[in-house]
mmCIF file of N, CA and C in Angstrom:
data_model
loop_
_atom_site.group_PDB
_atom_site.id
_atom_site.type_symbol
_atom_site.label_atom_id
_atom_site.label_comp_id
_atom_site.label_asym_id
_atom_site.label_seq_id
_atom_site.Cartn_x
_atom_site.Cartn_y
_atom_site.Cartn_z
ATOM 1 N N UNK A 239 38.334 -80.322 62.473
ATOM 2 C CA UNK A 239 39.732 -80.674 62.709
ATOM 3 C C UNK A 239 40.426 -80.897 61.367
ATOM 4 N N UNK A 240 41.278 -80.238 61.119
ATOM 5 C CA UNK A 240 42.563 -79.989 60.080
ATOM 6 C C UNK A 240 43.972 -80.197 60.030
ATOM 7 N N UNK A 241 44.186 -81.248 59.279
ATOM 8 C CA UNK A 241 45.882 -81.592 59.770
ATOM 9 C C UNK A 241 46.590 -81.171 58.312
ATOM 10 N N UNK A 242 47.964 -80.169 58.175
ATOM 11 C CA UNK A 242 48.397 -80.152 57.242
ATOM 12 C C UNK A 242 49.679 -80.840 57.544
ATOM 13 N N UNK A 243 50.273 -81.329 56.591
ATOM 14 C CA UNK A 243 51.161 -82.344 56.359
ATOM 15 C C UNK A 243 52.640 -81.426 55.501
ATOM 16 N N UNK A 244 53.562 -81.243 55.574
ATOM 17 C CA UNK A 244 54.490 -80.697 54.669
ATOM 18 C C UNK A 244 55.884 -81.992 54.246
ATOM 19 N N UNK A 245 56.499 -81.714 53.410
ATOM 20 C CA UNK A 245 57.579 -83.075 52.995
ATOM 21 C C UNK A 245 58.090 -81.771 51.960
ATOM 22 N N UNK A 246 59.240 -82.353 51.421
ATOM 23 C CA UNK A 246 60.309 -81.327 50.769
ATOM 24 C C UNK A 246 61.054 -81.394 51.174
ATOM 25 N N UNK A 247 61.259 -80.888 51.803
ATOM 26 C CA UNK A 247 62.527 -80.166 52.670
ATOM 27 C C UNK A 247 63.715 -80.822 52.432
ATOM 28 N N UNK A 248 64.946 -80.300 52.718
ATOM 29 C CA UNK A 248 66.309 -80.800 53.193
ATOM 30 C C UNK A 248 67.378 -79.987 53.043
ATOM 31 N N UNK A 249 68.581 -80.836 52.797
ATOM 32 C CA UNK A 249 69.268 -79.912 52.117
ATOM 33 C C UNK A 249 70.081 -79.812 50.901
ATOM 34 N N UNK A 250 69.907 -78.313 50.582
ATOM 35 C CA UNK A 250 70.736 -78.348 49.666
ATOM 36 C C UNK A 250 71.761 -77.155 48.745
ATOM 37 N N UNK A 251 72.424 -77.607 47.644
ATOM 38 C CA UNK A 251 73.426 -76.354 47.131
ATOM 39 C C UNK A 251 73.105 -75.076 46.646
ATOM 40 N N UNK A 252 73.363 -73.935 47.074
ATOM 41 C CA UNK A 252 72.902 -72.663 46.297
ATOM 42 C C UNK A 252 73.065 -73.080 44.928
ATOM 43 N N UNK A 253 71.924 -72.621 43.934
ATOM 44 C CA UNK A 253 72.156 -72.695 42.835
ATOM 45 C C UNK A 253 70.860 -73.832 42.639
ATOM 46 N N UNK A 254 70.479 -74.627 43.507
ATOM 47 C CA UNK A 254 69.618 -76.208 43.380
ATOM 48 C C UNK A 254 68.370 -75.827 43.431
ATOM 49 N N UNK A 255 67.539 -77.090 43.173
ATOM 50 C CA UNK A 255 65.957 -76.550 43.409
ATOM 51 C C UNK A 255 65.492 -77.939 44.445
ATOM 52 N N UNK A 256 64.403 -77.478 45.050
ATOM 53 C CA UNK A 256 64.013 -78.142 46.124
ATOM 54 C C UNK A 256 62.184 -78.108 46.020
ATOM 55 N N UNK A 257 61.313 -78.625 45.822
ATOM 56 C CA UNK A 257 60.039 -78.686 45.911
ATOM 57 C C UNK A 257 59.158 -78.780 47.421
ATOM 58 N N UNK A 258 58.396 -78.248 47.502
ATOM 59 C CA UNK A 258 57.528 -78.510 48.716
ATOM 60 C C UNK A 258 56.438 -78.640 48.858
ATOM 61 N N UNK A 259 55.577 -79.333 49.235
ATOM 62 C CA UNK A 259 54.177 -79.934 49.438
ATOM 63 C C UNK A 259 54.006 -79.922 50.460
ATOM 64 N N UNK A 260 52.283 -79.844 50.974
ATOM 65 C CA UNK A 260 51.602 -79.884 51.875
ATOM 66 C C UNK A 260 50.479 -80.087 51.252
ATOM 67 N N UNK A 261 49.894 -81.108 52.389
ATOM 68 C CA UNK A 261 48.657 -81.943 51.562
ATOM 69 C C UNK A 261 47.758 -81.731 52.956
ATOM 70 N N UNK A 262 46.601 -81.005 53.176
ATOM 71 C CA UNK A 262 45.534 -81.156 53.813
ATOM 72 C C UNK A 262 44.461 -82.943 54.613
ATOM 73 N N UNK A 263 44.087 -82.503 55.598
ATOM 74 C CA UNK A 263 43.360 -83.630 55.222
ATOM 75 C C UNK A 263 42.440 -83.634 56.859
ATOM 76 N N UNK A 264 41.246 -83.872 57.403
ATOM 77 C CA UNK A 264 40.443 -83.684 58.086
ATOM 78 C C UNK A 264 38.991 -83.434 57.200
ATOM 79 N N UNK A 265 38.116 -83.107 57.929
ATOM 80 C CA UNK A 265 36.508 -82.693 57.902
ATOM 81 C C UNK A 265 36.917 -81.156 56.929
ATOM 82 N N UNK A 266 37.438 -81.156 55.892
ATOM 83 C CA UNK A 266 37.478 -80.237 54.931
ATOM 84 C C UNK A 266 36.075 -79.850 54.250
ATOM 85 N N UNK A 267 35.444 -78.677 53.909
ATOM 86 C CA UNK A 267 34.507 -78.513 53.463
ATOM 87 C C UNK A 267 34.750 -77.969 52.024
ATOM 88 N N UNK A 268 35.700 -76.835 52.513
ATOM 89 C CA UNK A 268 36.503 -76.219 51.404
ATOM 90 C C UNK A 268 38.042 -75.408 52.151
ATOM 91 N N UNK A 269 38.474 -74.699 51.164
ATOM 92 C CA UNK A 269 39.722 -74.707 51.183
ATOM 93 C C UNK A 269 40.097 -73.125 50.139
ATOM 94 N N UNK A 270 40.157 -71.934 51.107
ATOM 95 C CA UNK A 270 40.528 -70.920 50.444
ATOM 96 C C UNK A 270 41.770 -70.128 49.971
ATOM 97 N N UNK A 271 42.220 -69.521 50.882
ATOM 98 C CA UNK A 271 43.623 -69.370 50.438
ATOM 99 C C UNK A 271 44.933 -70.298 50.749
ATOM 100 N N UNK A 272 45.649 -71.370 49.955
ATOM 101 C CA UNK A 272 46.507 -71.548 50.632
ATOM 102 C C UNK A 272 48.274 -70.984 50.368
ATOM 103 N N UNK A 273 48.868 -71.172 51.191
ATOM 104 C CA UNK A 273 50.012 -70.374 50.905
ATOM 105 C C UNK A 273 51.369 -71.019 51.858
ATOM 106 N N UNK A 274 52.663 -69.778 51.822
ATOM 107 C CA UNK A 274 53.944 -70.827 52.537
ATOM 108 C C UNK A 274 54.225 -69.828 53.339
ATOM 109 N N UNK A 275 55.364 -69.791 54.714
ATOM 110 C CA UNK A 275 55.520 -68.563 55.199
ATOM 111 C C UNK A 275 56.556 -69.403 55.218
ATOM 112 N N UNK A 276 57.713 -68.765 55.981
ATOM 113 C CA UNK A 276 58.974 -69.458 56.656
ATOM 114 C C UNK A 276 59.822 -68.677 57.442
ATOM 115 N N UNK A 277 60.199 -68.653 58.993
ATOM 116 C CA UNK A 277 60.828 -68.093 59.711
ATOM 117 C C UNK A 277 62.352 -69.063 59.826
ATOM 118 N N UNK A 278 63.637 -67.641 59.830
ATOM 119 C CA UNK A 278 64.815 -68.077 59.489
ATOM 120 C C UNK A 278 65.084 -67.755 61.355
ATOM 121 N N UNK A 279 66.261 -68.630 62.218
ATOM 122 C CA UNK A 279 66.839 -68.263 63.084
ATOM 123 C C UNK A 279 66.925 -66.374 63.391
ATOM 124 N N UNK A 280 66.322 -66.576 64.750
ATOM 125 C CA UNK A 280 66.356 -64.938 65.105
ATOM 126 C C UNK A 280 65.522 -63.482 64.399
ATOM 127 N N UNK A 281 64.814 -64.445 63.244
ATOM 128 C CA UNK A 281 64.044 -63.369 62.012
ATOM 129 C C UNK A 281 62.426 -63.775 62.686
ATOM 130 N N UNK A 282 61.980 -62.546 61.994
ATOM 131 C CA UNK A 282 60.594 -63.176 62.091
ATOM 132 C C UNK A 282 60.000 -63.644 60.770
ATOM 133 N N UNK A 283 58.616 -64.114 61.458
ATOM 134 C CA UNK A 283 58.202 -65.072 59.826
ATOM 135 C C UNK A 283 57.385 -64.609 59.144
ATOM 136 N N UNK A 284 57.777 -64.671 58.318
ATOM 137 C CA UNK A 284 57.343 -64.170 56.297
ATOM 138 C C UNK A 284 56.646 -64.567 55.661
ATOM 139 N N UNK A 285 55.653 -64.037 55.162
ATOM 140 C CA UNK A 285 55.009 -64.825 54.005
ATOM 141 C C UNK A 285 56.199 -64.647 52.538
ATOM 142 N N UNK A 286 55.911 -65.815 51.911
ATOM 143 C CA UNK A 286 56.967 -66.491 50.908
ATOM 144 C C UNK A 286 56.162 -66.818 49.746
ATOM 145 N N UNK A 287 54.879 -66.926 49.472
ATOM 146 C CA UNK A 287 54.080 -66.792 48.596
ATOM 147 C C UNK A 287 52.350 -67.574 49.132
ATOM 148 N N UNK A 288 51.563 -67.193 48.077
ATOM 149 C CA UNK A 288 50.348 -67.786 48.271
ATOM 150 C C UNK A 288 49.591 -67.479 47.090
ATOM 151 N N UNK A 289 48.572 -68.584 47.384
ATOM 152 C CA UNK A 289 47.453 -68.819 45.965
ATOM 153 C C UNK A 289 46.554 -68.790 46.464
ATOM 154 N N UNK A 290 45.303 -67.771 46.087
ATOM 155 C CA UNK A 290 43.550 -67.947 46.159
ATOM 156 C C UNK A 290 43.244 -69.244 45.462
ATOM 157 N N UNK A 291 42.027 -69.593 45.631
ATOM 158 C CA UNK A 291 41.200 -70.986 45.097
ATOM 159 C C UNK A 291 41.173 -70.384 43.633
ATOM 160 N N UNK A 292 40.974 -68.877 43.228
ATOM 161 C CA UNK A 292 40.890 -68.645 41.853
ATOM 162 C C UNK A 292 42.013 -68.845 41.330
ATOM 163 N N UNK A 293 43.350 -68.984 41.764
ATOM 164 C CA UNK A 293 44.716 -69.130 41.206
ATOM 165 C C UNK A 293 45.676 -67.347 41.130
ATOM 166 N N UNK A 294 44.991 -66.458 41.409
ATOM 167 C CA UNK A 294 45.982 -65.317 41.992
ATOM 168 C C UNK A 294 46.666 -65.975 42.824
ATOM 169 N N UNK A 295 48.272 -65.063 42.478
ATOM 170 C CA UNK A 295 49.275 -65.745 43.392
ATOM 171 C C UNK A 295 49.398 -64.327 43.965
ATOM 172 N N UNK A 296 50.603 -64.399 44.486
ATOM 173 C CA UNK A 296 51.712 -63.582 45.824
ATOM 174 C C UNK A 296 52.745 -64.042 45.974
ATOM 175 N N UNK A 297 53.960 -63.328 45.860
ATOM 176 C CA UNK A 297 54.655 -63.253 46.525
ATOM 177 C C UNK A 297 56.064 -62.537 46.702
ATOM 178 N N UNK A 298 56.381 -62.917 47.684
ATOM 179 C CA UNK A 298 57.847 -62.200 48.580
ATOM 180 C C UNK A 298 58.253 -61.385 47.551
ATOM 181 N N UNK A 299 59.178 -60.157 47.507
ATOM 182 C CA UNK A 299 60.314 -59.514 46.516
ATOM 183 C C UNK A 299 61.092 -60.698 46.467
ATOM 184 N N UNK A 300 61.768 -61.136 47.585
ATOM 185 C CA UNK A 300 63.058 -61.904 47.306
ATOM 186 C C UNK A 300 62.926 -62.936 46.808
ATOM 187 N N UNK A 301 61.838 -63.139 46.632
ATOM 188 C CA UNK A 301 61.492 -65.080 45.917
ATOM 189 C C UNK A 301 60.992 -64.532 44.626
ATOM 190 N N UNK A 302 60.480 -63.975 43.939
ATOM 191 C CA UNK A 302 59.895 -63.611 42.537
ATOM 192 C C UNK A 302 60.846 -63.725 41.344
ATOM 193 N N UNK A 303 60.020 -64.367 40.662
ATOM 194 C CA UNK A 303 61.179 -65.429 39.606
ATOM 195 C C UNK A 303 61.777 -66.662 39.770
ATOM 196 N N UNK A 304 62.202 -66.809 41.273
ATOM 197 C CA UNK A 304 62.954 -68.148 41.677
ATOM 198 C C UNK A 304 61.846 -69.403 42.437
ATOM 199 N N UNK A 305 60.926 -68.407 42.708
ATOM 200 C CA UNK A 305 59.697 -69.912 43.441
ATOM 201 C C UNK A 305 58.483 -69.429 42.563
ATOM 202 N N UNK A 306 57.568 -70.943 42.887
ATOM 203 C CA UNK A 306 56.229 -70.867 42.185
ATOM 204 C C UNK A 306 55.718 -71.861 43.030
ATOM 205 N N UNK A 307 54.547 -71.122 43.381
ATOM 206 C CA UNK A 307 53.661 -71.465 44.234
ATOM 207 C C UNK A 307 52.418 -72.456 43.453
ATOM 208 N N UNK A 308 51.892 -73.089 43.395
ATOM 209 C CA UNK A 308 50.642 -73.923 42.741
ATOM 210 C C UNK A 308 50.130 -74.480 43.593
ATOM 211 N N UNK A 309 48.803 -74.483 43.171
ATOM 212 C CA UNK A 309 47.426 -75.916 44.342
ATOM 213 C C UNK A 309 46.676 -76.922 43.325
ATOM 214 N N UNK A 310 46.109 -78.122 44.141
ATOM 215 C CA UNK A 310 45.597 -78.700 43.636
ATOM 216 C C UNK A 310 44.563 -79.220 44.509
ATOM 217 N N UNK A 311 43.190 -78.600 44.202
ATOM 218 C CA UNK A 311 42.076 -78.689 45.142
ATOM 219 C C UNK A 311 41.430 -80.508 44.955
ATOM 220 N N UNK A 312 41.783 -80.922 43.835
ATOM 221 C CA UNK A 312 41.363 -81.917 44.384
ATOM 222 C C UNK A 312 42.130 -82.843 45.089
ATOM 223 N N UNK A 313 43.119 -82.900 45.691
ATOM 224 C CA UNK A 313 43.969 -83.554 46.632
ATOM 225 C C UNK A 313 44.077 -82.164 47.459
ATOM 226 N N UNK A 314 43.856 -81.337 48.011
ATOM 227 C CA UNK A 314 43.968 -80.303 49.070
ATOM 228 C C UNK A 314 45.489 -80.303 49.415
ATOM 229 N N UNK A 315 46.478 -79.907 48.312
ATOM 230 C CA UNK A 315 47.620 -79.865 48.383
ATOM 231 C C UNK A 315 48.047 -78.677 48.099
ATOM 232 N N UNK A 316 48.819 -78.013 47.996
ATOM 233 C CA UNK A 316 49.561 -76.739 47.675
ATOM 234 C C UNK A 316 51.098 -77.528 47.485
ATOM 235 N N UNK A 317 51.298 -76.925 46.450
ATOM 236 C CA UNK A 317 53.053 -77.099 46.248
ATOM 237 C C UNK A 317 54.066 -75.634 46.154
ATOM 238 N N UNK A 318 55.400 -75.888 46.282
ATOM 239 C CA UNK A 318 56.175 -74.518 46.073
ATOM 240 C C UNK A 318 56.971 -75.021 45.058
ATOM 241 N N UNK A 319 57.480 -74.789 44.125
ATOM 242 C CA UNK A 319 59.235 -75.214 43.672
ATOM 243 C C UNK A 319 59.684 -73.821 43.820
ATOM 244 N N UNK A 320 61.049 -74.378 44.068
ATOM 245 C CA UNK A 320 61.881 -73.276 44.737
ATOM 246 C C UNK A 320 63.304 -73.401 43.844
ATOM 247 N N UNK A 321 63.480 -72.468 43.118
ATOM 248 C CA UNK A 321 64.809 -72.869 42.242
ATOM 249 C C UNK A 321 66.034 -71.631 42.178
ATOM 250 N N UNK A 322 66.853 -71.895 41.663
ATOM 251 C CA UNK A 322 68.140 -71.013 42.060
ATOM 252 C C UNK A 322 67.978 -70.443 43.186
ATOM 253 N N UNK A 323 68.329 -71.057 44.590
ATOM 254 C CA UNK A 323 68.105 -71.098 45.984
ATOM 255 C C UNK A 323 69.548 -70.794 46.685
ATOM 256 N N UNK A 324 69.295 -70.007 47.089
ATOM 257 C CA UNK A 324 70.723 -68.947 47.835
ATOM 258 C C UNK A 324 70.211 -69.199 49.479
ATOM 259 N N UNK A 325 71.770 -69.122 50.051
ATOM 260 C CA UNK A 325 71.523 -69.179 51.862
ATOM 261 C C UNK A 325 70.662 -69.033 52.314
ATOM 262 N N UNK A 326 70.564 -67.552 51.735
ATOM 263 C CA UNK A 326 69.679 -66.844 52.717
ATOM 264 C C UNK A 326 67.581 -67.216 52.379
ATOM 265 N N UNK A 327 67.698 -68.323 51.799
ATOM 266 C CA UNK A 327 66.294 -68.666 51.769
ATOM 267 C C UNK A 327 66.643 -70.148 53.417
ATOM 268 N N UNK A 328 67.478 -70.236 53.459
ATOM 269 C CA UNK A 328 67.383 -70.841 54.575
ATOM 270 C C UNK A 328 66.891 -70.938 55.924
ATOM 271 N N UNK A 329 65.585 -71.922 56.235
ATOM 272 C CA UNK A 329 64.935 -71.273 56.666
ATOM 273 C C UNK A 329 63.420 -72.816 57.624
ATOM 274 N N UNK A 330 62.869 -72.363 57.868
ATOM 275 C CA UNK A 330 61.901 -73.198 58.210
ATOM 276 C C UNK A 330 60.223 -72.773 57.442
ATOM 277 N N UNK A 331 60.189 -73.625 56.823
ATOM 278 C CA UNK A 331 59.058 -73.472 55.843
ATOM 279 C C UNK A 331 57.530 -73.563 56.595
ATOM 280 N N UNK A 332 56.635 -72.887 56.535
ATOM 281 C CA UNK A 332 55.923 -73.603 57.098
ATOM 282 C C UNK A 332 54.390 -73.444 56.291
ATOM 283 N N UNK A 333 53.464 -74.269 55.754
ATOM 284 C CA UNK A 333 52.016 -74.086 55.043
ATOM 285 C C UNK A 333 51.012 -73.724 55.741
ATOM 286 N N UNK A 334 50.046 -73.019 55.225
ATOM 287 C CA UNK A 334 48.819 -72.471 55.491
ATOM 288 C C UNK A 334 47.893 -72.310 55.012
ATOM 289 N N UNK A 335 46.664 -72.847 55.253
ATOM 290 C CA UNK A 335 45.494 -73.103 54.667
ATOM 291 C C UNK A 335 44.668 -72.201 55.361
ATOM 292 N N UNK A 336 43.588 -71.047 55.123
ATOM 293 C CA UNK A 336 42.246 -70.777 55.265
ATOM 294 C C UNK A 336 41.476 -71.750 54.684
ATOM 295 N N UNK A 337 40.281 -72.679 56.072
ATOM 296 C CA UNK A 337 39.346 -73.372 56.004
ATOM 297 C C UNK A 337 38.180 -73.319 56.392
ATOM 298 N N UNK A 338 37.203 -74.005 55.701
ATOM 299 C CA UNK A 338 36.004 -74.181 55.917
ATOM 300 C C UNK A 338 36.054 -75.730 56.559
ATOM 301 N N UNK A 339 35.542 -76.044 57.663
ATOM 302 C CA UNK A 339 35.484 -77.120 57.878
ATOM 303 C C UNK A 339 34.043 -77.963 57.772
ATOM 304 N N UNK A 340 34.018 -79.303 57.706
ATOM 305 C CA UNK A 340 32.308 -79.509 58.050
ATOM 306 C C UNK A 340 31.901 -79.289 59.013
ATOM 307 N N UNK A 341 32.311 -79.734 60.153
ATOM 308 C CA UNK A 341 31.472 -79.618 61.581
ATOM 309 C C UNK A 341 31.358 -77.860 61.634
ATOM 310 N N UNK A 342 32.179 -76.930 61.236
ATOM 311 C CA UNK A 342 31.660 -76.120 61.713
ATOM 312 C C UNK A 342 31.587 -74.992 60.549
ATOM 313 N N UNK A 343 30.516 -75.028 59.988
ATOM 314 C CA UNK A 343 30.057 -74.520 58.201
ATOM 315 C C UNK A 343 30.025 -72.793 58.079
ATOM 316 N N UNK A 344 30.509 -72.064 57.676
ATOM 317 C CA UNK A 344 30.638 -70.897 57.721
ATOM 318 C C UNK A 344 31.415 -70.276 58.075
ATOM 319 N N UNK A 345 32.581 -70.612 58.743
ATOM 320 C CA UNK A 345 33.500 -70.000 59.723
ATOM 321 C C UNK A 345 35.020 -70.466 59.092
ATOM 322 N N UNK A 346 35.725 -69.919 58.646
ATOM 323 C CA UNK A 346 36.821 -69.980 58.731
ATOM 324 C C UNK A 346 38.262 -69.671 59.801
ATOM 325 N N UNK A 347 39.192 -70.461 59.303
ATOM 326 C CA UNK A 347 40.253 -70.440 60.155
ATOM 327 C C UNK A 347 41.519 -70.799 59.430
ATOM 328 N N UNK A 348 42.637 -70.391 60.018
ATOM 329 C CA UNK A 348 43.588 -70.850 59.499
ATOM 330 C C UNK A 348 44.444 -71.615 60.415
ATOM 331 N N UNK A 349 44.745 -72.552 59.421
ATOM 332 C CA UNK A 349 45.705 -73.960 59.627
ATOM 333 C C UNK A 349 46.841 -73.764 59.545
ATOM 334 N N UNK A 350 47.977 -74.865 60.338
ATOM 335 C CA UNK A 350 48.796 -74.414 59.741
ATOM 336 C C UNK A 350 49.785 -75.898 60.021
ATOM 337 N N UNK A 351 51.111 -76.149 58.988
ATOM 338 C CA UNK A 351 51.518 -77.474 59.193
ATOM 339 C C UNK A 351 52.771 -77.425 60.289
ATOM 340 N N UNK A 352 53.577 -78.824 60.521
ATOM 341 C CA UNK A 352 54.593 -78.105 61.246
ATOM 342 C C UNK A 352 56.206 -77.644 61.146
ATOM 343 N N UNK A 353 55.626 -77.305 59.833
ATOM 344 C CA UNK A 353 56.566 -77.132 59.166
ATOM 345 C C UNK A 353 58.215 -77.658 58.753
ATOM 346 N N UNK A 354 59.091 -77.326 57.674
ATOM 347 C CA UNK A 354 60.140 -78.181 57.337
ATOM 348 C C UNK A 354 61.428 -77.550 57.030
ATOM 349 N N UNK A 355 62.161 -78.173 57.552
ATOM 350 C CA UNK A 355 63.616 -77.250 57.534
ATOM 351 C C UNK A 355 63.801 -77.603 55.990
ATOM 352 N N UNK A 356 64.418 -76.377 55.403
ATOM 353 C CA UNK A 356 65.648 -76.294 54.343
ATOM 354 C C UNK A 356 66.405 -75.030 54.563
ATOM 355 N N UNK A 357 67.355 -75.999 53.979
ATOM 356 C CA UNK A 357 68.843 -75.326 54.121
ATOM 357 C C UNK A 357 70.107 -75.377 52.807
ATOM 358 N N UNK A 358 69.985 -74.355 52.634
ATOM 359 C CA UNK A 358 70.912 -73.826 51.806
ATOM 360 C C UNK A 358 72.064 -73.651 51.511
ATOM 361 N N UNK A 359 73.187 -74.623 51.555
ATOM 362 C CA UNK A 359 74.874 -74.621 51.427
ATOM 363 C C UNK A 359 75.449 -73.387 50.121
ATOM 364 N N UNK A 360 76.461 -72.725 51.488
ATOM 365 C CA UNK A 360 77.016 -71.924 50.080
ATOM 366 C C UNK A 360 78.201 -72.346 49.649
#
């Protein structure tokens, strides 16, 4: 059992930056890829970037240059900053972890948090 947690969010002015976290926490064994997706009203949902445990990233065309994705395995956190932020990133954020859990050793799955509105004023 895996609970991800997200905080960030809110709102704010095109042009602003906004940070986002998600911090893991359950019968963690390990912790492989984690990453952000976010579905906007009526769209479907996107991956928005992600990091391997080795630190390869990913991500979106439309976010490259303006977000950065980072983790920190020993708090089982993933962060985003998100900077010079236009409308149209407006959206519902949501984190994702591929896990190893203890109770069940070998098997992965993915997690996911319940994600956090931001919103973008133009």
């Amino acid at each position: 059992q895996v609970q991800l947690v997200e905080s960030g969010g809110g709102l704010v002015q095109a042009g602003g930056s906004l940070r986002l976290s998600c911090a893991a926490s359950g019968s963690i064994f390990s912790i492989n890829t984690m990453g952000w997706y976010r579905q906007a009203p009526g769209k479907q949902r996107e991956l928005v970037a992600a990091v391997t445990r080795g630190g390869t990233t990913n991500y979106a065309d439309s976010v490259k240059g303006r977000f950065t994705i980072s983790r920190d395995n020993a708090k089982n956190t993933v962060y985003l900053q998100m900077s010079s932020l236009k409308p149209e990133d407006t959206a519902v954020y949501y984190c994702t972890m591929t896990v190893q859990t203890i109770t069940i050793p070998k098997t992965t799955y993915p997690y996911w948090g319940q994600g956090t509105q931001v919103t973008v004023s133009s």
